[in-house]
């Protein structure tokens, strides 16, 4: 038995260092338990208390209006996200504190204080107003990881424009679908972003998407390329807009339930879903969870490596940290470029105190060797976080000893795009950690693990992870599709005599004897590759849109670094002669074009048929077994055609 599994067997708990967080709100298990009891005693009062910690222009009468599955939090209240991130700091000593430290791969650096950020957000919000973009309309932001992207988000929030950030790694086609689904009236982009030494032409992707985006009226680009095609939509240069507009742009008093943003994410079926997050409840949840889990201090330099194209970038690069007056460090580029230790150099140079990153990044740095981080002074770090996928105990131990020098608590945070904010995580300084578990739900979050009938599973028995009571950060719906929202999240465990209906997360989990939650991964056809969430159905539909492909099935294969790798099984059109090697490459490129490079299958296996049940459903379980074990066990009696299975096996052995 290796040392890690023996450690788990012993159930040894990592006690938080005594000196950690003396002035934290919660710094002992006792304080944690009493907050938990308080929240359990009166959950609405608990959330109301948290909401009062942020700034409202006017208060609410109703804490929660819940008509399954529709939640409204603090509905009569008015609030502004940009005001809570910026204006509240201006009358304090934080006014001239650094809000953003930005570095780009080519060495370019910029710092902005809270006052400077406020100024730019005001100018940009005035610019959006002058272009006639109105409250409630949506704007797509397609940019790299830079201050402009954050300014754009906050400027939208300031005047009630709904932002829809699309990850810069998505292709023009994926961008087009997200613009059209959200009916955006404007796109904000930049000429190029940098990644691993290459120039990524974001503006060009926008330009090509726009050929079929009728709702777009305006395009704003940082470094707008000179072009003569500027009629409809109208094109504007970011800097010229900013210099020609007033600083003052009063924040609108926004209704609590007004949409703050849409964010698209993959599901197990169909096209990506635009989750709708609203303002008051979201800000409350994000402010509360950031405070508890990251225990912010005035001198922190907070480094979250997530891109703003994902929910982590929204909640814990932008809104949470800025509401708490943090100095945030952001990097435009790959964290191991221009040299393999770039991430550690950033921490050393800027004296980062908190690092929040994904297990896949930790595993990649771990495999590159200890000599790389060991060459840097990481003594400024005091807290480490992970998010996006389960962290294997080996990676956890490496993070703990090599990066944290056994001093820094690790917060493994479980949550989702749908949850808006962190749901399950240890409170550092209070809740002892174990490698590989996100520990326990935050007070106010009623998470549990249940069987198919909705009954709680006993300790150490796997089941479905569910949330039993609405929480303020929850997504309110899927944009334009209330029925799908209900079907995906609220129909698995509908209200009955025993409970009021539960939110279905799509994750499997178990609780151990200490009540700690161990996340076992998705139970649906969603795959986590390098911390990115991908729907296999989406990739399959990209594959079958290629003229040579008849059928496709995509499954996950466990991967040491990425968590999972995608393997596609493809049958080709009978009447088309194919060069297998060339077609493999062509199909990978085709997926990159349809969705983005992150969705490219690692391997494509050609087969004459896919194993199906009598009702015609592809038996993905068998395909998963083939790719992960090379063998097939279990029940195959419902297979329609055994020969398809034999062929798959032989194609596997090639
Ligand atoms: C899915 C959500 C939350 C921001 C990033 C991902 C998996 C997330 C953990 C964790 C185990 C995790 C789940 C979840 N996941 N965090 N700490 N331990 N699994 O957001 O793209 O919406 O993906 O990521 O499977 O359902 P997302």
XYZ file of C-alpha atoms and ligand atoms in Angstrom:
681
model
C 0.000 0.000 0.000
C 1.485 3.369 -0.879
C 1.792 6.115 1.680
C -1.175 8.071 0.341
C -3.683 5.308 0.617
C -2.434 4.371 4.057
C -2.931 7.972 5.015
C -6.484 7.799 3.811
C -7.042 4.521 5.578
C -5.945 6.045 8.823
C -8.364 8.880 8.166
C -5.712 11.219 9.376
C -7.067 14.717 9.360
C -4.968 17.682 8.405
C -5.501 20.086 11.230
C -5.382 23.691 10.140
C -2.282 25.480 11.437
C -3.028 27.125 14.798
C -1.708 30.520 13.802
C -3.919 30.649 10.713
C -6.657 33.236 10.590
C -6.648 34.497 14.142
C -8.907 37.306 13.052
C -11.105 35.180 10.800
C -14.797 35.192 11.467
C -14.797 31.446 11.834
C -11.530 30.100 13.179
C -12.492 27.009 15.098
C -14.657 23.955 14.693
C -16.862 25.268 17.534
C -17.545 28.536 15.751
C -18.187 26.625 12.557
C -20.677 24.349 14.332
C -22.555 27.249 15.823
C -22.856 28.982 12.437
C -24.072 25.690 11.035
C -26.685 25.350 13.788
C -27.800 28.920 13.298
C -28.258 28.324 9.573
C -30.118 25.070 10.177
C -32.358 26.674 12.778
C -33.493 29.430 10.429
C -32.029 29.181 6.965
C -33.817 32.250 5.611
C -32.673 34.385 8.507
C -29.122 33.108 7.889
C -29.200 34.269 4.265
C -30.872 37.518 5.141
C -28.033 38.225 7.567
C -25.485 37.505 4.832
C -27.324 39.746 2.351
C -27.115 42.647 4.806
C -23.326 42.554 4.574
C -23.395 43.973 1.068
C -24.744 47.313 -0.068
C -28.394 47.660 -1.107
C -30.001 50.871 -2.327
C -33.277 49.686 -0.924
C -34.125 46.665 1.155
C -36.348 43.654 0.491
C -39.491 42.414 2.208
C -39.379 38.829 1.019
C -36.207 36.848 1.667
C -37.221 33.971 -0.581
C -40.175 33.454 -2.845
C -40.051 29.770 -3.821
C -42.489 28.182 -6.205
C -40.782 25.001 -7.310
C -38.587 25.320 -9.361
C -38.658 29.111 -9.507
C -36.754 31.024 -6.839
C -36.702 34.739 -6.193
C -34.366 36.048 -3.526
C -34.668 39.434 -1.827
C -37.055 40.345 -4.623
C -38.078 43.881 -3.647
C -34.471 44.945 -2.975
C -32.415 47.079 -5.347
C -28.676 46.749 -5.675
C -25.779 47.197 -8.111
C -22.941 44.709 -8.636
C -20.478 47.282 -9.953
C -21.238 49.586 -6.998
C -20.517 46.740 -4.583
C -17.225 45.955 -6.323
C -15.957 49.514 -6.777
C -17.789 52.495 -5.300
C -17.974 51.062 -1.793
C -14.168 51.162 -1.596
C -13.720 54.731 -2.796
C -14.398 56.376 0.533
C -11.961 54.031 2.303
C -8.217 53.492 2.348
C -8.752 50.952 -0.449
C -9.305 53.794 -2.907
C -5.653 53.762 -3.936
C -5.125 50.087 -3.316
C -4.290 47.934 -6.326
C -7.417 46.227 -7.612
C -5.865 44.455 -10.596
C -2.327 43.391 -11.360
C -2.168 42.118 -14.917
C 0.650 40.408 -16.761
C 0.708 39.128 -20.279
C 2.870 36.363 -21.738
C 5.077 38.836 -23.565
C 6.045 40.510 -20.278
C 3.642 43.431 -20.548
C 2.368 44.496 -17.072
C -0.311 46.897 -15.847
C -1.675 47.758 -12.415
C -4.965 49.501 -11.710
C -6.104 50.898 -8.371
C -9.724 50.764 -7.279
C -10.073 54.461 -8.176
C -8.615 53.866 -11.640
C -10.759 50.816 -12.246
C -13.838 52.771 -11.161
C -12.926 55.527 -13.602
C -12.533 53.160 -16.540
C -15.705 51.239 -15.735
C -17.617 54.544 -15.567
C -16.260 55.662 -18.936
C -16.987 52.352 -20.546
C -20.508 52.200 -19.116
C -21.129 55.696 -20.520
C -19.850 54.474 -23.880
C -22.262 51.540 -23.885
C -25.096 53.898 -22.994
C -24.165 56.292 -25.771
C -24.322 53.427 -28.253
C -27.934 52.953 -27.234
C -27.507 49.679 -25.411
C -30.200 49.461 -22.794
C -30.888 47.805 -19.488
C -31.939 44.190 -19.975
C -30.237 43.790 -23.354
C -27.378 41.342 -23.541
C -23.806 41.893 -24.642
C -21.348 39.125 -25.514
C -17.785 39.523 -24.243
C -15.182 37.470 -26.138
C -11.776 38.413 -24.792
C -8.612 37.118 -23.217
C -7.776 37.412 -19.549
C -7.150 41.130 -19.217
C -8.406 44.218 -17.380
C -10.589 45.235 -20.327
C -12.629 42.052 -19.990
C -13.272 42.835 -16.325
C -14.024 46.478 -17.100
C -16.529 45.344 -19.726
C -18.288 43.035 -17.254
C -18.509 45.680 -14.536
C -19.626 48.369 -16.979
C -22.496 46.154 -18.126
C -23.444 45.433 -14.525
C -23.394 49.148 -13.754
C -26.271 49.887 -16.105
C -28.186 46.617 -16.013
C -26.856 45.181 -19.275
C -26.659 41.391 -19.063
C -23.166 40.157 -19.864
C -22.584 36.924 -21.677
C -18.909 36.027 -21.530
C -17.782 33.452 -24.085
C -14.444 31.759 -23.389
C -11.814 32.999 -25.871
C -10.875 29.379 -26.646
C -14.228 28.709 -28.300
C -14.382 28.750 -32.093
C -16.225 31.273 -34.280
C -19.056 28.731 -34.710
C -19.458 28.208 -30.970
C -19.354 31.986 -30.471
C -22.031 32.485 -33.121
C -24.357 29.962 -31.442
C -23.946 31.676 -28.060
C -24.507 35.157 -29.517
C -27.645 34.012 -31.307
C -29.076 32.014 -28.427
C -28.638 34.980 -26.079
C -29.851 37.546 -28.680
C -26.893 39.770 -27.861
C -26.964 43.248 -29.355
C -23.239 43.955 -29.060
C -19.956 42.024 -28.987
C -16.919 43.256 -27.102
C -13.623 41.751 -28.209
C -9.959 42.475 -28.858
C -7.736 42.129 -31.907
C -5.572 39.335 -30.523
C -4.919 37.510 -27.294
C -1.693 35.647 -26.521
C -1.415 31.985 -25.732
C 1.743 29.896 -25.573
C 3.613 32.277 -27.804
C 0.903 32.453 -30.461
C -1.352 35.311 -31.398
C -5.003 34.242 -31.203
C -7.062 36.463 -33.513
C -10.261 36.937 -31.514
C -11.483 39.811 -33.653
C -11.264 37.651 -36.777
C -13.379 34.968 -35.115
C -15.960 37.619 -34.202
C -15.911 38.964 -37.717
C -16.575 35.551 -39.173
C -19.297 34.734 -36.613
C -21.047 38.014 -37.408
C -21.874 36.840 -40.898
C -24.830 35.082 -39.275
C -25.601 37.056 -36.121
C -28.513 39.330 -37.038
C -29.090 40.640 -33.502
C -25.691 42.364 -33.271
C -25.864 46.152 -33.702
C -22.465 47.217 -32.355
C -18.981 45.729 -32.145
C -16.312 47.082 -29.826
C -12.749 45.889 -30.149
C -9.638 46.689 -28.169
C -7.119 47.544 -30.912
C -9.762 47.508 -33.625
C -8.045 46.369 -36.805
C -8.234 48.930 -39.604
C -10.875 47.780 -41.990
C -13.288 49.166 -44.499
C -16.182 46.897 -43.574
C -17.663 49.152 -40.918
C -21.297 49.745 -41.765
C -23.721 47.366 -40.109
C -23.026 46.390 -37.458
C -21.021 49.418 -36.463
C -17.455 48.894 -35.300
C -15.787 50.905 -32.540
C -12.291 51.059 -31.152
C -12.158 50.528 -27.366
C -9.643 53.295 -26.632
C -11.369 55.908 -28.777
C -14.677 55.176 -27.051
C -13.096 55.414 -23.626
C -11.316 58.695 -24.230
C -14.425 60.354 -25.617
C -16.693 59.558 -22.662
C -17.410 61.020 -19.278
C -16.169 59.350 -16.155
C -19.357 59.709 -14.241
C -21.886 57.041 -14.823
C -24.196 56.601 -11.899
C -24.905 52.998 -11.062
C -28.512 52.062 -11.746
C -30.578 50.789 -8.877
C -31.128 47.284 -10.185
C -33.899 44.956 -8.992
C -32.487 42.011 -7.080
C -33.906 39.520 -9.588
C -32.683 41.402 -12.663
C -30.291 39.227 -14.709
C -26.625 39.975 -14.070
C -25.274 37.514 -16.607
C -25.817 34.512 -18.826
C -23.147 31.868 -18.938
C -23.262 28.932 -21.312
C -22.309 25.496 -20.131
C -22.532 21.993 -21.527
C -25.176 19.518 -20.532
C -25.733 15.861 -21.244
C -28.010 16.511 -24.184
C -28.510 19.105 -26.850
C -26.875 22.434 -27.296
C -25.152 24.360 -24.483
C -27.448 25.970 -21.943
C -27.351 29.657 -21.126
C -27.705 29.699 -17.371
C -29.274 32.850 -16.016
C -27.794 34.381 -12.879
C -29.507 37.311 -11.251
C -28.091 40.050 -9.075
C -28.928 40.266 -5.363
C -28.865 36.597 -4.399
C -25.806 35.874 -6.523
C -23.808 38.713 -4.968
C -24.885 37.624 -1.483
C -23.759 34.035 -2.039
C -20.485 35.001 -3.693
C -19.643 37.598 -1.039
C -20.442 35.182 1.789
C -18.597 32.186 0.337
C -15.522 34.216 -0.628
C -15.345 35.577 2.895
C -15.632 32.183 4.565
C -13.492 30.095 2.241
C -10.692 32.543 1.411
C -10.639 34.458 4.685
C -9.574 37.693 2.950
C -6.985 40.004 4.547
C -6.170 43.606 3.549
C -2.668 42.704 2.314
C -3.627 39.695 0.258
C -2.563 39.317 -3.330
C -5.106 36.866 -4.638
C -4.298 34.732 -7.677
C -7.099 32.702 -9.243
C -5.928 31.131 -12.485
C -9.407 30.629 -13.975
C -10.386 32.402 -17.157
C -13.342 34.810 -16.984
C -14.975 32.614 -19.625
C -15.942 30.192 -16.830
C -18.031 30.643 -13.707
C -14.921 30.575 -11.490
C -13.704 33.637 -13.360
C -17.021 35.393 -12.733
C -17.488 34.557 -9.065
C -13.934 34.275 -7.778
C -11.823 36.437 -10.090
C -14.242 39.334 -10.450
C -17.252 39.640 -8.144
C -16.212 37.917 -4.900
C -12.667 39.284 -4.616
C -13.533 42.820 -5.729
C -16.459 43.074 -3.310
C -13.932 42.173 -0.611
C -11.411 44.778 -1.835
C -8.775 42.229 -2.837
C -5.798 42.859 -5.078
C -6.309 40.342 -7.855
C -3.514 38.994 -10.022
C -4.452 37.919 -13.543
C -2.317 36.479 -16.323
C -3.093 36.534 -20.033
C -1.491 33.444 -21.450
C -0.516 29.899 -20.499
C 0.769 29.450 -16.959
C 3.774 27.460 -18.159
C 4.768 29.942 -20.811
C 7.271 31.512 -21.639
C 8.928 29.076 -19.216
C 7.635 26.043 -17.303
C 7.791 27.847 -13.949
C 5.892 30.987 -14.989
C 3.091 30.424 -12.464
C 5.626 30.182 -9.603
C 7.513 33.211 -10.856
C 4.261 35.211 -10.836
C 3.647 34.180 -7.224
C 7.213 35.059 -6.202
C 7.309 38.369 -8.042
C 3.909 39.645 -6.934
C 4.056 37.978 -3.503
C 0.750 36.231 -4.019
C -0.812 35.015 -0.789
C -3.690 32.906 -2.134
C -3.563 30.555 -5.111
C -6.815 29.094 -6.470
C -6.410 26.695 -9.388
C -7.588 23.406 -10.915
C -6.361 19.891 -10.095
C -5.436 19.362 -13.735
C -2.975 22.267 -13.525
C -1.568 20.884 -10.276
C -1.042 17.462 -11.860
C 0.626 18.976 -14.915
C 3.029 21.003 -12.743
C 3.632 17.975 -10.551
C 4.645 15.882 -13.540
C 7.075 18.587 -14.692
C 9.216 17.973 -11.584
C 9.799 19.559 -8.167
C 12.916 21.395 -9.259
C 10.731 23.903 -11.114
C 8.686 25.246 -8.158
C 11.631 24.691 -5.805
C 13.602 27.305 -7.720
C 11.143 30.013 -6.607
C 10.349 31.635 -3.289
C 6.741 30.722 -2.573
C 6.803 31.790 1.059
C 4.220 34.545 0.483
C 1.496 31.908 -0.007
C -0.817 31.320 2.951
C -3.820 29.550 1.428
C -4.302 27.191 -1.503
C -7.527 26.345 -3.304
C -8.695 23.875 -5.925
C -11.802 23.697 -8.070
C -13.317 22.045 -11.098
C -12.840 18.315 -10.569
C -11.955 15.861 -7.854
C -8.349 16.199 -6.721
C -6.541 12.908 -6.324
C -4.748 12.520 -2.983
C -1.305 12.389 -4.666
C -1.817 15.783 -6.266
C -3.275 17.124 -3.002
C -0.191 15.985 -1.073
C 2.130 17.493 -3.651
C 0.243 20.811 -3.511
C 0.350 20.673 0.281
C 4.052 19.895 0.634
C 5.831 21.295 -2.431
C 3.747 24.427 -3.026
C 2.350 25.074 0.443
C 5.457 23.907 2.300
C 3.054 22.144 4.686
C 1.976 25.552 6.031
C -1.021 26.422 3.915
C -4.492 24.967 4.342
C -5.998 23.622 1.132
C -9.585 24.463 0.299
C -11.045 21.950 -2.167
C -14.175 23.708 -3.363
C -17.084 21.868 -4.982
C -19.618 23.851 -6.958
C -20.952 24.335 -10.492
C -21.854 26.966 -13.058
C -25.436 26.389 -11.928
C -24.742 26.968 -8.235
C -23.185 30.409 -8.807
C -20.860 30.055 -5.840
C -19.033 27.553 -3.657
C -21.293 24.966 -1.997
C -19.001 22.405 -0.355
C -15.588 23.394 1.007
C -13.639 23.472 4.242
C -13.441 26.740 6.141
C -9.693 27.150 6.590
C -8.635 27.429 10.165
C -11.782 25.638 11.310
C -12.558 22.482 9.371
C -9.779 19.874 9.249
C -9.085 18.630 5.723
C -8.421 15.222 4.179
C -6.771 14.837 0.802
C -9.397 14.264 -1.874
C -12.563 15.568 -0.230
C -14.204 18.975 -0.379
C -15.268 18.211 3.244
C -18.666 19.658 4.207
C -21.297 22.027 2.821
C -21.060 25.685 3.787
C -23.559 26.707 6.450
C -26.835 27.495 4.665
C -26.260 24.907 1.946
C -28.337 21.795 2.509
C -26.433 19.258 0.417
C -27.025 15.543 0.781
C -26.478 12.233 -0.968
C -29.528 10.194 -1.892
C -30.469 7.023 -3.738
C -32.725 6.862 -6.798
C -35.838 7.264 -4.658
C -34.487 10.315 -2.894
C -33.658 8.600 0.411
C -30.341 9.542 2.034
C -27.697 6.858 1.499
C -25.869 5.419 4.520
C -22.216 6.381 5.143
C -19.793 5.134 2.525
C -22.527 4.238 0.073
C -22.493 6.148 -3.183
C -25.507 8.068 -4.424
C -26.602 11.279 -6.105
C -25.457 14.613 -4.799
C -28.495 16.866 -4.302
C -29.312 20.211 -2.701
C -32.422 20.177 -0.556
C -33.202 23.860 -0.161
C -32.873 26.812 -2.559
C -29.763 28.976 -2.068
C -29.242 32.590 -3.164
C -26.605 31.985 -5.878
C -28.601 29.346 -7.745
C -29.166 29.826 -11.484
C -32.762 30.945 -11.967
C -33.393 29.287 -15.312
C -31.907 28.406 -18.688
C -32.234 31.458 -20.913
C -35.352 31.075 -23.045
C -36.071 27.546 -21.835
C -37.779 27.253 -18.438
C -38.990 23.756 -19.329
C -35.469 22.482 -19.912
C -34.328 24.049 -16.630
C -37.030 22.183 -14.781
C -36.403 18.945 -16.654
C -32.639 18.908 -16.152
C -32.353 20.025 -12.541
C -35.691 19.612 -10.789
C -37.429 16.585 -12.266
C -35.149 13.837 -10.983
C -36.381 14.393 -7.409
C -39.703 16.277 -7.683
C -41.640 17.337 -4.570
C -43.461 14.493 -2.803
C -44.778 13.555 0.644
C -41.269 13.338 2.082
C -39.513 16.367 0.655
C -40.130 19.615 -1.189
C -38.132 18.687 -4.272
C -34.375 18.587 -4.615
C -31.896 20.138 -7.011
C -30.073 17.413 -8.941
C -26.386 18.229 -9.453
C -25.522 15.485 -11.945
C -22.674 14.349 -9.671
C -22.247 11.095 -7.806
C -20.808 11.231 -4.288
C -20.544 9.455 -0.964
C -20.195 10.583 2.631
C -17.594 9.032 4.902
C -17.968 8.265 8.602
C -17.057 11.853 9.490
C -19.792 13.199 7.220
C -17.260 14.417 4.645
C -18.421 14.514 1.017
C -16.342 12.639 -1.574
C -17.303 13.654 -5.096
C -17.123 10.690 -7.449
C -17.713 12.496 -10.744
C -20.579 12.974 -13.155
C -23.377 10.470 -13.452
C -24.523 11.877 -16.789
C -22.898 12.285 -20.187
C -20.942 15.330 -19.150
C -17.178 14.897 -19.146
C -14.604 16.920 -17.295
C -11.440 17.339 -19.375
C -8.704 19.439 -17.768
C -11.329 21.061 -15.560
C -13.414 22.005 -18.626
C -16.920 20.766 -18.801
C -17.947 19.200 -22.078
C -21.110 17.454 -23.197
C -20.433 14.293 -25.169
C -23.672 14.884 -27.118
C -22.327 18.217 -28.350
C -19.101 16.638 -29.605
C -21.007 13.777 -31.197
C -23.204 16.206 -33.060
C -20.107 18.098 -34.237
C -18.688 14.789 -35.534
C -21.834 13.715 -37.378
C -22.020 17.114 -39.046
C -18.955 15.985 -41.022
C -20.000 14.470 -44.381
C -17.956 11.267 -43.897
C -19.432 10.388 -40.531
C -22.535 8.240 -40.124
C -22.611 7.779 -36.354
C -20.467 8.835 -33.445
C -20.243 8.091 -29.740
C -17.874 9.938 -27.445
C -16.788 8.584 -24.070
C -14.287 9.521 -21.403
C -11.097 7.610 -20.683
C -9.350 8.292 -17.365
C -6.215 10.385 -17.877
C -3.488 11.034 -15.329
C -3.131 14.742 -16.053
C -6.373 15.856 -17.640
C -8.666 13.804 -15.412
C -10.377 12.489 -18.525
C -9.519 12.268 -22.197
C -12.156 12.050 -24.922
C -12.287 9.011 -27.184
C -14.649 9.054 -30.150
C -16.051 5.931 -31.810
C -17.066 6.694 -35.350
C -18.762 4.791 -38.156
C -18.178 6.217 -41.612
C -20.581 6.619 -44.514
C -20.528 3.403 -46.485
C -20.333 5.041 -49.886
C -17.304 7.169 -49.120
C -13.795 5.829 -49.568
C -11.706 6.981 -46.639
C -8.072 7.364 -45.780
C -8.327 6.548 -42.077
C -5.285 8.478 -40.891
C -6.187 11.582 -42.847
C -9.799 11.374 -41.709
C -8.743 11.091 -38.062
C -6.935 14.400 -38.279
C -9.701 15.964 -40.327
C -12.306 15.008 -37.737
C -10.238 16.364 -34.855
C -9.850 19.652 -36.735
C -13.534 19.628 -37.531
C -14.443 19.407 -33.833
C -12.007 22.222 -33.055
C -13.690 24.318 -35.696
C -17.230 23.519 -34.552
C -16.605 23.916 -30.812
C -13.018 24.783 -29.927
C -9.658 23.075 -29.411
C -10.661 22.024 -25.867
C -13.243 19.626 -27.298
C -10.887 17.769 -29.691
C -11.007 14.015 -29.054
C -7.654 12.566 -28.109
C -8.310 9.565 -30.298
C -10.814 8.551 -32.921
C -11.569 4.869 -33.382
C -13.337 3.716 -36.486
C -15.790 0.860 -36.216
C -18.372 -0.784 -38.411
C -21.118 -0.491 -35.835
C -21.810 0.831 -32.360
C -23.189 -1.412 -29.620
C -26.844 -0.600 -29.056
C -29.676 -1.725 -26.877
C -32.799 -3.176 -28.488
C -34.396 0.228 -28.255
C -31.525 1.675 -30.253
C -29.620 3.523 -27.503
C -25.859 3.480 -27.792
C -24.401 1.540 -24.867
C -21.844 4.045 -23.728
C -21.097 2.019 -20.626
C -19.558 -0.676 -22.821
C -17.547 1.854 -24.767
C -16.291 3.354 -21.518
C -15.190 -0.069 -20.368
C -13.409 -0.706 -23.633
C -11.437 2.526 -23.436
C -10.623 2.321 -19.751
C -10.017 -1.394 -19.263
C -9.870 -2.862 -22.720
C -12.381 -5.486 -21.585
C -16.100 -5.820 -21.241
C -17.856 -7.168 -18.212
C -21.403 -7.020 -16.960
C -24.654 -7.514 -18.704
C -24.657 -7.401 -22.467
C -27.884 -9.289 -23.055
C -29.750 -6.249 -24.310
C -27.260 -5.725 -27.095
C -28.865 -5.648 -30.475
C -25.900 -6.930 -32.402
C -23.074 -8.785 -30.730
C -20.964 -8.626 -33.820
C -20.680 -4.849 -33.445
C -19.074 -5.488 -30.107
C -16.585 -7.970 -31.526
C -15.602 -5.471 -34.178
C -15.101 -2.785 -31.583
C -12.858 -5.060 -29.608
C -10.703 -5.821 -32.587
C -10.516 -2.182 -33.604
C -9.361 -1.555 -30.055
C -6.572 -4.066 -30.327
C -5.184 -2.650 -33.553
C -18.714 20.176 -12.283
C -19.140 21.582 -12.539
C -17.250 25.243 -10.210
C -16.424 25.914 -11.143
C -15.683 25.073 -12.105
C -16.450 23.969 -12.760
C -17.014 19.148 -11.059
C -16.270 21.072 -9.621
C -15.254 20.044 -8.003
C -14.548 19.585 -6.851
C -14.978 17.405 -7.540
C -15.780 19.072 -8.884
C -18.344 18.506 -10.733
C -19.354 19.577 -11.063
N -16.397 19.752 -9.882
N -15.573 21.258 -8.489
N -13.992 20.427 -5.977
N -14.439 18.252 -6.657
N -15.633 17.760 -8.649
O -17.767 24.349 -13.040
O -17.918 23.706 -15.435
O -19.982 24.042 -14.060
O -18.505 22.055 -13.692
O -17.307 20.159 -12.026
O -18.524 17.383 -11.557
O -20.638 19.089 -11.346
P -18.589 23.574 -14.123
